[in-house]
PDB file of C-alpha atoms in Angstrom:
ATOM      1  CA  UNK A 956      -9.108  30.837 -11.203  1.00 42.00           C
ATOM      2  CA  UNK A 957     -10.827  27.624 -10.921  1.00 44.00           C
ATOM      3  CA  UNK A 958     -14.265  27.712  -9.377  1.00 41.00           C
ATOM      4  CA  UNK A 959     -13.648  24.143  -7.569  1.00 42.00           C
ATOM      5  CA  UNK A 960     -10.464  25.183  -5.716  1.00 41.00           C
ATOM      6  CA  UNK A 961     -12.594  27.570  -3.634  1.00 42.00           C
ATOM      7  CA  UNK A 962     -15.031  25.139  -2.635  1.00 41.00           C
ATOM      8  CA  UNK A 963     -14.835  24.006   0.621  1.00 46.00           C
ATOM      9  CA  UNK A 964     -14.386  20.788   0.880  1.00 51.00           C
ATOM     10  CA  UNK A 965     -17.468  19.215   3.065  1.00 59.00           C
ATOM     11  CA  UNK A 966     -19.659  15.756   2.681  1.00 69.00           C
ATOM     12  CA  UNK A 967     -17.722  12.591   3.822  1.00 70.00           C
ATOM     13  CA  UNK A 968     -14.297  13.970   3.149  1.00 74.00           C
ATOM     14  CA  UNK A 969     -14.056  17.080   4.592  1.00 71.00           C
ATOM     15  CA  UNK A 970     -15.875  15.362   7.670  1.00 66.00           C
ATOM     16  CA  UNK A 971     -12.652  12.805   8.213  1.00 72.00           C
ATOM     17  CA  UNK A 972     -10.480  15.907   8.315  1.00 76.00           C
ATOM     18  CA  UNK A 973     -12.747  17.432  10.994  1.00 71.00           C
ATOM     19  CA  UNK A 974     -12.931  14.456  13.332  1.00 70.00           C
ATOM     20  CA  UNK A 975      -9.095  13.765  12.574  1.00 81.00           C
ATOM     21  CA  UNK A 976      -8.099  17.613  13.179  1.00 86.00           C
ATOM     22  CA  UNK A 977      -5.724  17.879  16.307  1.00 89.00           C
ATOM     23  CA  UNK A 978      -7.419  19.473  18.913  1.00 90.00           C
ATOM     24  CA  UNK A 979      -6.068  23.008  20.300  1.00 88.00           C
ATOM     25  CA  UNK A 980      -3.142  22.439  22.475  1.00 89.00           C
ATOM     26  CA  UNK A 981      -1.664  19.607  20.563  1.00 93.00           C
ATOM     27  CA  UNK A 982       2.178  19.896  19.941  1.00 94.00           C
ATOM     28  CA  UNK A 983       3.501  19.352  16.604  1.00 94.00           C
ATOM     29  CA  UNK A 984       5.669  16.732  17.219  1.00 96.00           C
ATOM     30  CA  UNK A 985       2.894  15.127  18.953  1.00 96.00           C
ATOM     31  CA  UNK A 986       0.351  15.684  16.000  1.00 95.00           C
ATOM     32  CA  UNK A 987       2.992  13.936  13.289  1.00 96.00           C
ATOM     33  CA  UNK A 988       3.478  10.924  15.737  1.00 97.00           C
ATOM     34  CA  UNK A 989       0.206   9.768  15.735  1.00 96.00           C
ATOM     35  CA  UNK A 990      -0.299  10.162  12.725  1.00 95.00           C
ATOM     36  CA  UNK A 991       2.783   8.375  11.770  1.00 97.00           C
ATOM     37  CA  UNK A 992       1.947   5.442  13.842  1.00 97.00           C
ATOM     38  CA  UNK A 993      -0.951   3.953  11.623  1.00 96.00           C
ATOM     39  CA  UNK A 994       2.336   4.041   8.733  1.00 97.00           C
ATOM     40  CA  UNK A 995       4.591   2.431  11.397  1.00 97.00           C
ATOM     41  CA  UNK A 996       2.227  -0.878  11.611  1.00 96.00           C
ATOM     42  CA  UNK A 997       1.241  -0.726   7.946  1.00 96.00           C
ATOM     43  CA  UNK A 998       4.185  -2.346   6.375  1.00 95.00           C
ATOM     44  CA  UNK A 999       4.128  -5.358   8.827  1.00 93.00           C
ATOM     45  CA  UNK A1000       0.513  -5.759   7.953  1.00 92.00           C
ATOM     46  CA  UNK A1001       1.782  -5.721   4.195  1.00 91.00           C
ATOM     47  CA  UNK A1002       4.209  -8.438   4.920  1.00 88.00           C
ATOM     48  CA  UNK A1003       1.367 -11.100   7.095  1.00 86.00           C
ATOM     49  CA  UNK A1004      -0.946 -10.675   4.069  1.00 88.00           C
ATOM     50  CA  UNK A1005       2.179 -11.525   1.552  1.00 85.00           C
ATOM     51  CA  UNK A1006       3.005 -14.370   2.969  1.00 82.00           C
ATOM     52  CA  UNK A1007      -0.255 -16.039   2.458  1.00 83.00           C
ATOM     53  CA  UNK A1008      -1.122 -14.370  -0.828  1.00 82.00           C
ATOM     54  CA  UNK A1009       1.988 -14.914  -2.678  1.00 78.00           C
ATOM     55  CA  UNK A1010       3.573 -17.865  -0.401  1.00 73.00           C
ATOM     56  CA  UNK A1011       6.691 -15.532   0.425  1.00 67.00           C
ATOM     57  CA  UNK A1012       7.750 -17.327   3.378  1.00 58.00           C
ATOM     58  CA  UNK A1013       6.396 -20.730   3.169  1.00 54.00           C
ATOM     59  CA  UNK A1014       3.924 -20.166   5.812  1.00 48.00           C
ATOM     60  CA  UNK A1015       0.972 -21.762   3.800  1.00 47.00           C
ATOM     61  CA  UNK A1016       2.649 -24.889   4.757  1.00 47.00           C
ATOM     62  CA  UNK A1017       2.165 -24.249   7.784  1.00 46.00           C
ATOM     63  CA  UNK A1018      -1.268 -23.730   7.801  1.00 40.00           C
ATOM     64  CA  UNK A1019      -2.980 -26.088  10.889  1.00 37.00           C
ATOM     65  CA  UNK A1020       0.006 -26.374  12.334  1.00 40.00           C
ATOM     66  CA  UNK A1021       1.209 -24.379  16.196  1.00 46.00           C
ATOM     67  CA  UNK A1022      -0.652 -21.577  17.147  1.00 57.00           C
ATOM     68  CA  UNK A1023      -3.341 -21.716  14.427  1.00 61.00           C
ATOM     69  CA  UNK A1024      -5.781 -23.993  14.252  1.00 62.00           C
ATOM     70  CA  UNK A1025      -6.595 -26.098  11.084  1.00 67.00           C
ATOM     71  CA  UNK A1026      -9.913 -25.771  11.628  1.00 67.00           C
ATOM     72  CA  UNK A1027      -9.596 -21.803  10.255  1.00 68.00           C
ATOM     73  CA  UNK A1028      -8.343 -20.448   6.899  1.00 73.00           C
ATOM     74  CA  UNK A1029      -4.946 -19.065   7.385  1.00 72.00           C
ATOM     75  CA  UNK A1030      -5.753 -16.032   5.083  1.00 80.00           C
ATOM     76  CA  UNK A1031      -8.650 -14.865   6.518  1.00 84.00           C
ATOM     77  CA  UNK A1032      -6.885 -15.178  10.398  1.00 84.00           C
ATOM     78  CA  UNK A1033      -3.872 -13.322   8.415  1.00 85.00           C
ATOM     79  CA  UNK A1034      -6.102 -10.376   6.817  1.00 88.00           C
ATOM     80  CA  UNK A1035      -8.185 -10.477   9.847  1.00 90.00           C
ATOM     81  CA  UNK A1036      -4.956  -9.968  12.620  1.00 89.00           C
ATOM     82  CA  UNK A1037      -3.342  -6.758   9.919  1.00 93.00           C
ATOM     83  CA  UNK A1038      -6.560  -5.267  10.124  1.00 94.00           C
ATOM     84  CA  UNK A1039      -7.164  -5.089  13.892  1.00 94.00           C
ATOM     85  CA  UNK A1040      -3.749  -4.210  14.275  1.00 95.00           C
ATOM     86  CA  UNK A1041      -3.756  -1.169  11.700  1.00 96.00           C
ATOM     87  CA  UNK A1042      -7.266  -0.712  13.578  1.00 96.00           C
ATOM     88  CA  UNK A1043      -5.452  -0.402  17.138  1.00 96.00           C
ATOM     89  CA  UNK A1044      -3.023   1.733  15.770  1.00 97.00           C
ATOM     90  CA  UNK A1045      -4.885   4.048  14.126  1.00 96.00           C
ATOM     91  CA  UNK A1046      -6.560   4.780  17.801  1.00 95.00           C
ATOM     92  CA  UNK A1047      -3.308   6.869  18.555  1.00 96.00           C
ATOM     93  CA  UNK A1048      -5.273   9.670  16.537  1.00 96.00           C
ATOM     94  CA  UNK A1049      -7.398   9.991  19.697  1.00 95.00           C
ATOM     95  CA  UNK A1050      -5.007  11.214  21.481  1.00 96.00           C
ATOM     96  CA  UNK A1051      -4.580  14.303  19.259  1.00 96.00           C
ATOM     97  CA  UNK A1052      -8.021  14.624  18.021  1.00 94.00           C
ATOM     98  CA  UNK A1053     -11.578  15.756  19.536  1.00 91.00           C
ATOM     99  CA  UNK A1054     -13.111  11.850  19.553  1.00 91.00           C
ATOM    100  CA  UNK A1055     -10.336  11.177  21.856  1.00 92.00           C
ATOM    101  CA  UNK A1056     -11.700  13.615  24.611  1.00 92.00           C
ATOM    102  CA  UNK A1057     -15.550  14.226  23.884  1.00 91.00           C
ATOM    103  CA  UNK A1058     -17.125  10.904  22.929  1.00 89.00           C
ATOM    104  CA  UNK A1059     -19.146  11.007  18.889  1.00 85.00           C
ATOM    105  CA  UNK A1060     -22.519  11.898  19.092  1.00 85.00           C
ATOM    106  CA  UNK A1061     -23.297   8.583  17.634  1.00 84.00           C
ATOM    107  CA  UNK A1062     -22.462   6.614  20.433  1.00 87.00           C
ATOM    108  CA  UNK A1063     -25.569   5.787  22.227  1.00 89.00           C
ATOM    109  CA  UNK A1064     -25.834   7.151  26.008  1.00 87.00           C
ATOM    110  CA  UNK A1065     -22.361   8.789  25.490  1.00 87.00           C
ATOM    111  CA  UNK A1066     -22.428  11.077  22.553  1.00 86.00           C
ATOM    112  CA  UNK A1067     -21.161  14.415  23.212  1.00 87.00           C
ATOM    113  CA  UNK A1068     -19.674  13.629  26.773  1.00 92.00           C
ATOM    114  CA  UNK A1069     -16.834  13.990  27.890  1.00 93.00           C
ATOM    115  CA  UNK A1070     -13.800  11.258  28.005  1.00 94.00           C
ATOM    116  CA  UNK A1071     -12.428  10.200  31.213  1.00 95.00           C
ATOM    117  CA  UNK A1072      -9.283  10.808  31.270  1.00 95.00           C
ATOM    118  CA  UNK A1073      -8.324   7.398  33.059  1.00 95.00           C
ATOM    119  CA  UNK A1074     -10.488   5.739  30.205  1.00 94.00           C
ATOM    120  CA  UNK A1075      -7.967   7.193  27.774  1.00 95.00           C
ATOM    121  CA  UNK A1076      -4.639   7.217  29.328  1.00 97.00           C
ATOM    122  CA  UNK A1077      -4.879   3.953  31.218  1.00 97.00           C
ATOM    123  CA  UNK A1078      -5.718   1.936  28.282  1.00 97.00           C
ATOM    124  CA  UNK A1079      -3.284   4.034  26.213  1.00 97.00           C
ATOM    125  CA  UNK A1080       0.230   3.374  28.765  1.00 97.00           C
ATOM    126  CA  UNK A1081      -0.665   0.113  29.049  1.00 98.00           C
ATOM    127  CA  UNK A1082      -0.064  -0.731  25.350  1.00 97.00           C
ATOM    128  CA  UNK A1083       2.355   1.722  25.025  1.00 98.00           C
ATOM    129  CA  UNK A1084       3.950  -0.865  27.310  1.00 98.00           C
ATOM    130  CA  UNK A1085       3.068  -4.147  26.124  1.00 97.00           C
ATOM    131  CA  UNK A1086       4.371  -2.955  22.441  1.00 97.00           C
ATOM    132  CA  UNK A1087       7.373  -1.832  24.175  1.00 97.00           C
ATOM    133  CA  UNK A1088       8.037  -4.942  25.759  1.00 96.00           C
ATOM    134  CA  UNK A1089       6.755  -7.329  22.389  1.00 93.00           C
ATOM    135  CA  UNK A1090       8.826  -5.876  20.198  1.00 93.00           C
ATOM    136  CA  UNK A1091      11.868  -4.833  21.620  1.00 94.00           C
ATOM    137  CA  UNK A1092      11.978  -8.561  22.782  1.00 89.00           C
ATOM    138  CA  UNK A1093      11.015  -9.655  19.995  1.00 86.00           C
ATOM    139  CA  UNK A1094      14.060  -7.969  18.402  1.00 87.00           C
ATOM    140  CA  UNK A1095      16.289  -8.856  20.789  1.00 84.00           C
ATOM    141  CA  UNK A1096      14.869 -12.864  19.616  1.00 82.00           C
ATOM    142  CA  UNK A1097      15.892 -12.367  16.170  1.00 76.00           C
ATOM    143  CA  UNK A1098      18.956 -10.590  16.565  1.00 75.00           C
ATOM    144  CA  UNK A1099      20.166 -13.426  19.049  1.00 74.00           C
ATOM    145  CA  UNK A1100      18.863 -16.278  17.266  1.00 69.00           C
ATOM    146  CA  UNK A1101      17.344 -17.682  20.514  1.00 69.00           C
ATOM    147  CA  UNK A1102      14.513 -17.455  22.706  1.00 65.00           C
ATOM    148  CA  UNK A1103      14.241 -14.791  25.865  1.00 62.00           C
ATOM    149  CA  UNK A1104      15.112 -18.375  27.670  1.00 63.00           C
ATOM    150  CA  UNK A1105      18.447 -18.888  25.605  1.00 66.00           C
ATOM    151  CA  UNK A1106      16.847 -22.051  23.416  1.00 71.00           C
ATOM    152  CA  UNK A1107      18.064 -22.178  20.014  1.00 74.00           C
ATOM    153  CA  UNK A1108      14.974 -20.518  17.777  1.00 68.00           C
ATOM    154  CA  UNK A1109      13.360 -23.466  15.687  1.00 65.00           C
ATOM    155  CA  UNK A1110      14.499 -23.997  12.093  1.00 62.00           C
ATOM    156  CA  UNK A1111      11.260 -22.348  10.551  1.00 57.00           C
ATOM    157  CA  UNK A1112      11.177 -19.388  12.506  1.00 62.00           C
ATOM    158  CA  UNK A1113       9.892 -16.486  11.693  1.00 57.00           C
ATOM    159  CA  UNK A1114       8.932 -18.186   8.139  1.00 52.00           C
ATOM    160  CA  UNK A1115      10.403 -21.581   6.292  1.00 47.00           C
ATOM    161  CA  UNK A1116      12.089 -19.834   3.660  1.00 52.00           C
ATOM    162  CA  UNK A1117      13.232 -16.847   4.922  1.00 61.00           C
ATOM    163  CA  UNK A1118      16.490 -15.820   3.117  1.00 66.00           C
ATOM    164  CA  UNK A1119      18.334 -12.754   0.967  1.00 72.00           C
ATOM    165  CA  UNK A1120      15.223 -10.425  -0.292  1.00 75.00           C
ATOM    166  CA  UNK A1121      12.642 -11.954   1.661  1.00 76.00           C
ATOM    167  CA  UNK A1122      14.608 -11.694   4.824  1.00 76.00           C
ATOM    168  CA  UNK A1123      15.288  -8.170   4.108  1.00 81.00           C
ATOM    169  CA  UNK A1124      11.328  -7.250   3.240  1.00 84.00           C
ATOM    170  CA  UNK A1125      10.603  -9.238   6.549  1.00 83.00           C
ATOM    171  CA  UNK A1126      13.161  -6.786   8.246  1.00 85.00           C
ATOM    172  CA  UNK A1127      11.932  -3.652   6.964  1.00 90.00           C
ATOM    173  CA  UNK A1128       8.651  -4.342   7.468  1.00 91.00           C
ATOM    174  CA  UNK A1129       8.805  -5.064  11.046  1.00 92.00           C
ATOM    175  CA  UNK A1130      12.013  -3.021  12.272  1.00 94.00           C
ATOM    176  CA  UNK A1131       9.427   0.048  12.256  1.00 96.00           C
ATOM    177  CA  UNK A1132       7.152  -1.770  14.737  1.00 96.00           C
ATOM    178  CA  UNK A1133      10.161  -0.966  17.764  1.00 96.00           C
ATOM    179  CA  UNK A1134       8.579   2.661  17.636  1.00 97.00           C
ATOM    180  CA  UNK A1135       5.117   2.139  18.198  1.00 97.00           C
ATOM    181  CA  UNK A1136       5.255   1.867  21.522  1.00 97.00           C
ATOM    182  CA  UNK A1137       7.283   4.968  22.964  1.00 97.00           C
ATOM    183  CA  UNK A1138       5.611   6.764  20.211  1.00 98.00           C
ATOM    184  CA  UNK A1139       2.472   5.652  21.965  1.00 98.00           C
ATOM    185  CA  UNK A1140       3.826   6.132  25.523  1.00 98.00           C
ATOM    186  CA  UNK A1141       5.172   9.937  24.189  1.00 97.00           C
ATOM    187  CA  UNK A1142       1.595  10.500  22.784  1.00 97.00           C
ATOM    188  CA  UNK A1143       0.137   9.162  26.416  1.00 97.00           C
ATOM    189  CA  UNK A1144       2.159  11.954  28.070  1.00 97.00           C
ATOM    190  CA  UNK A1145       1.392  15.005  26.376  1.00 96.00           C
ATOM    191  CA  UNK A1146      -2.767  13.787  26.230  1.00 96.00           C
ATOM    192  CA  UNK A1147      -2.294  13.552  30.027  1.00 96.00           C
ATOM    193  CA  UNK A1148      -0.238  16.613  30.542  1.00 95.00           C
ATOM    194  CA  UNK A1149      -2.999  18.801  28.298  1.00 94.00           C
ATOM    195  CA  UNK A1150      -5.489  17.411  29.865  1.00 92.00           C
ATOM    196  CA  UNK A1151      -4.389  17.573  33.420  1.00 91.00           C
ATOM    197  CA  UNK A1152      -5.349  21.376  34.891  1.00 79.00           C
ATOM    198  CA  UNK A1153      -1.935  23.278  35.572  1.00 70.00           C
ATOM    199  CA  UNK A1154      -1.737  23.686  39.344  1.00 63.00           C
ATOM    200  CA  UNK A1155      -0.860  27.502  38.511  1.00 56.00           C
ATOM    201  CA  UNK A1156      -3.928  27.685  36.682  1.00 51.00           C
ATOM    202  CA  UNK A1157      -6.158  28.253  39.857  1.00 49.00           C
ATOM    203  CA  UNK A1158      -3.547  30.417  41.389  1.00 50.00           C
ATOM    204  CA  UNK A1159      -3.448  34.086  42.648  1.00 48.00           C
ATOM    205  CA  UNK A1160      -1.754  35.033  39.138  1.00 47.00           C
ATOM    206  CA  UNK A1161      -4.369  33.682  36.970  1.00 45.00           C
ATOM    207  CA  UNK A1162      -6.959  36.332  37.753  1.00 43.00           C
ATOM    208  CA  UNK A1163      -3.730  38.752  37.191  1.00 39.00           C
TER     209      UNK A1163
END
């Protein structure tokens, strides 16, 4: 038998699995959803850092130009947006995990407290919401070829060369990005629901 399969795994590792660990109470479905979620957002992440890496859809010539300003390097606004938004997705673990109802002990004046639940779930519908919203509209967009408004889309949307394999890597990474929300919004519930006393807890039968 080998000596180092029956170590237990501890230092910096087998911490991350601790923190990570769904919490008792935590439904299965509930446990592979979040963390699914970070895996949902990944590949659209992939795609923003692609474009400006390996000029897959033209949008280094667009650098300086609409919503970006010249002034600031289009890579580093590209890595910087696929990180956050990996980062904000990745926060759906909280709703399975202990950090997401006792705060780290690391966090000054916090540490070891417990969460509000408001300061969880109202945060966590309301970008369950917005994502719902973005994205479905923002497949609805694409699909249509025109804006929520019914304008034509403009000639170098979403990219300036957009066509056959790049269109399809543009599709599959983003197509995912419909679920994040109801995942989220699913995820929202069942935090809520476990957290939220029973009202037949406190009854005559619990004693019983």
């Amino acid at each position: 038998m080998n000596t180092l399969d029956a170590t237990p795994r501890t230092g910096l590792r087998g911490a991350w699995r601790a923190a990570h660990a769904p919490v008792r109470g935590v439904p299965r479905w509930a446990k592979m959803a979040a963390y699914a979620i970070p895996f949902i957002v990944l590949p659209s992440g992939v795609w923003r850092i692609a474009t400006v890496l390996f000029h897959i859809g033209g949008d280094d010539q667009r650098h300086g130009v609409g919503d970006i300003p010249s002034w600031l390097p289009g890579q580093a606004y590209v890595i910087f947006l696929s990180v956050l938004s990996e980062a904000l997705a990745f926060t759906a673990v909280g709703l399975i995990a202990a950090w997401g109802e006792v705060f780290p002990r690391w966090i000054p004046g916090l540490g070891g407290r417990r969460v509000p639940l408001p300061a969880a779930v109202a945060p966590a519908a309301l970008g369950a919401a917005v994502l719902t919203v973005l994205w479905t509209a923002s497949a609805l967009t694409i699909a249509s070829g025109a804006t929520l408004q019914g304008d034509p889309l403009p000639d170098d949307f979403p990219t300036l060369t957009l066509h056959g394999w790049r269109f399809a890597f543009f599709t599959v990474s983003y197509a995912p990005l419909l679920l994040w929300g109801p995942l989220l919004a699913l995820l929202t519930l069942a935090y809520w629901r476990r957290r939220t006393p029973s009202p037949h807890a406190a009854g005559p039968g619990a004693a019983a």
